[in-house]
Amino acid sequence: MSEVKQELMEKIEEARQELDNSIDQGLAYDLIYEHSVALDRWIEKYIAAGF
């Protein structure tokens, strides 16, 4: 697996965990939304890289 792919997968997993934690903790909607957008951006980069 390429280094770039591995790094993107790690970033996606970190962002997913952050989103899950913010939901589980019942944080404010705007914070949950920010975490969701951050996850979407990492997924978008992964797709754009052709993986």
PDB file of C-alpha atoms in Angstrom:
ATOM      1  CA  MET A   1       0.000   0.000   0.000  1.00  0.00           C
ATOM      2  CA  SER A   2       1.354   3.405  -0.895  1.00  0.00           C
ATOM      3  CA  GLU A   3       2.369   5.864   1.781  1.00  0.00           C
ATOM      4  CA  VAL A   4      -0.126   8.449   0.548  1.00  0.00           C
ATOM      5  CA  LYS A   5      -3.004   5.970   0.621  1.00  0.00           C
ATOM      6  CA  GLN A   6      -2.062   4.825   4.127  1.00  0.00           C
ATOM      7  CA  GLU A   7      -1.844   8.419   5.358  1.00  0.00           C
ATOM      8  CA  LEU A   8      -5.235   9.292   3.885  1.00  0.00           C
ATOM      9  CA  MET A   9      -6.796   6.198   5.441  1.00  0.00           C
ATOM     10  CA  GLU A  10      -5.357   7.165   8.828  1.00  0.00           C
ATOM     11  CA  LYS A  11      -6.684  10.725   8.503  1.00  0.00           C
ATOM     12  CA  ILE A  12     -10.117   9.389   7.533  1.00  0.00           C
ATOM     13  CA  GLU A  13     -10.152   7.081  10.545  1.00  0.00           C
ATOM     14  CA  GLU A  14      -9.074   9.890  12.890  1.00  0.00           C
ATOM     15  CA  ALA A  15     -11.784  12.181  11.516  1.00  0.00           C
ATOM     16  CA  ARG A  16     -14.392   9.414  11.797  1.00  0.00           C
ATOM     17  CA  GLN A  17     -13.462   8.792  15.427  1.00  0.00           C
ATOM     18  CA  GLU A  18     -13.624  12.503  16.166  1.00  0.00           C
ATOM     19  CA  LEU A  19     -17.082  12.709  14.607  1.00  0.00           C
ATOM     20  CA  ASP A  20     -18.298   9.615  16.458  1.00  0.00           C
ATOM     21  CA  ASN A  21     -16.972  10.958  19.754  1.00  0.00           C
ATOM     22  CA  SER A  22     -18.620  14.336  19.253  1.00  0.00           C
ATOM     23  CA  ILE A  23     -21.954  12.612  18.568  1.00  0.00           C
ATOM     24  CA  ASP A  24     -21.575  10.265  21.550  1.00  0.00           C
ATOM     25  CA  GLN A  25     -20.725  13.190  23.835  1.00  0.00           C
ATOM     26  CA  GLY A  26     -23.752  15.149  22.645  1.00  0.00           C
ATOM     27  CA  LEU A  27     -21.704  18.148  21.570  1.00  0.00           C
ATOM     28  CA  ALA A  28     -23.348  21.159  19.969  1.00  0.00           C
ATOM     29  CA  TYR A  29     -24.681  20.682  16.454  1.00  0.00           C
ATOM     30  CA  ASP A  30     -22.210  23.150  14.933  1.00  0.00           C
ATOM     31  CA  LEU A  31     -19.247  21.158  16.287  1.00  0.00           C
ATOM     32  CA  ILE A  32     -20.693  17.868  15.044  1.00  0.00           C
ATOM     33  CA  TYR A  33     -21.250  19.494  11.660  1.00  0.00           C
ATOM     34  CA  GLU A  34     -17.634  20.715  11.536  1.00  0.00           C
ATOM     35  CA  HIS A  35     -16.385  17.198  12.285  1.00  0.00           C
ATOM     36  CA  SER A  36     -18.664  15.777   9.608  1.00  0.00           C
ATOM     37  CA  VAL A  37     -17.387  18.257   7.025  1.00  0.00           C
ATOM     38  CA  ALA A  38     -13.786  17.473   7.980  1.00  0.00           C
ATOM     39  CA  LEU A  39     -14.435  13.754   7.450  1.00  0.00           C
ATOM     40  CA  ASP A  40     -16.082  14.469   4.095  1.00  0.00           C
ATOM     41  CA  ARG A  41     -13.025  16.458   2.994  1.00  0.00           C
ATOM     42  CA  TRP A  42     -10.647  13.595   3.795  1.00  0.00           C
ATOM     43  CA  ILE A  43     -12.890  11.141   1.942  1.00  0.00           C
ATOM     44  CA  GLU A  44     -13.016  13.544  -0.999  1.00  0.00           C
ATOM     45  CA  LYS A  45      -9.191  13.688  -1.079  1.00  0.00           C
ATOM     46  CA  TYR A  46      -9.037   9.892  -0.967  1.00  0.00           C
ATOM     47  CA  ILE A  47     -11.421   9.590  -3.920  1.00  0.00           C
ATOM     48  CA  ALA A  48      -9.683  12.345  -5.870  1.00  0.00           C
ATOM     49  CA  ALA A  49      -6.385  10.487  -5.434  1.00  0.00           C
ATOM     50  CA  GLY A  50      -7.983   7.553  -7.259  1.00  0.00           C
ATOM     51  CA  PHE A  51      -7.917   5.018  -4.450  1.00  0.00           C
TER      52      PHE A  51
END
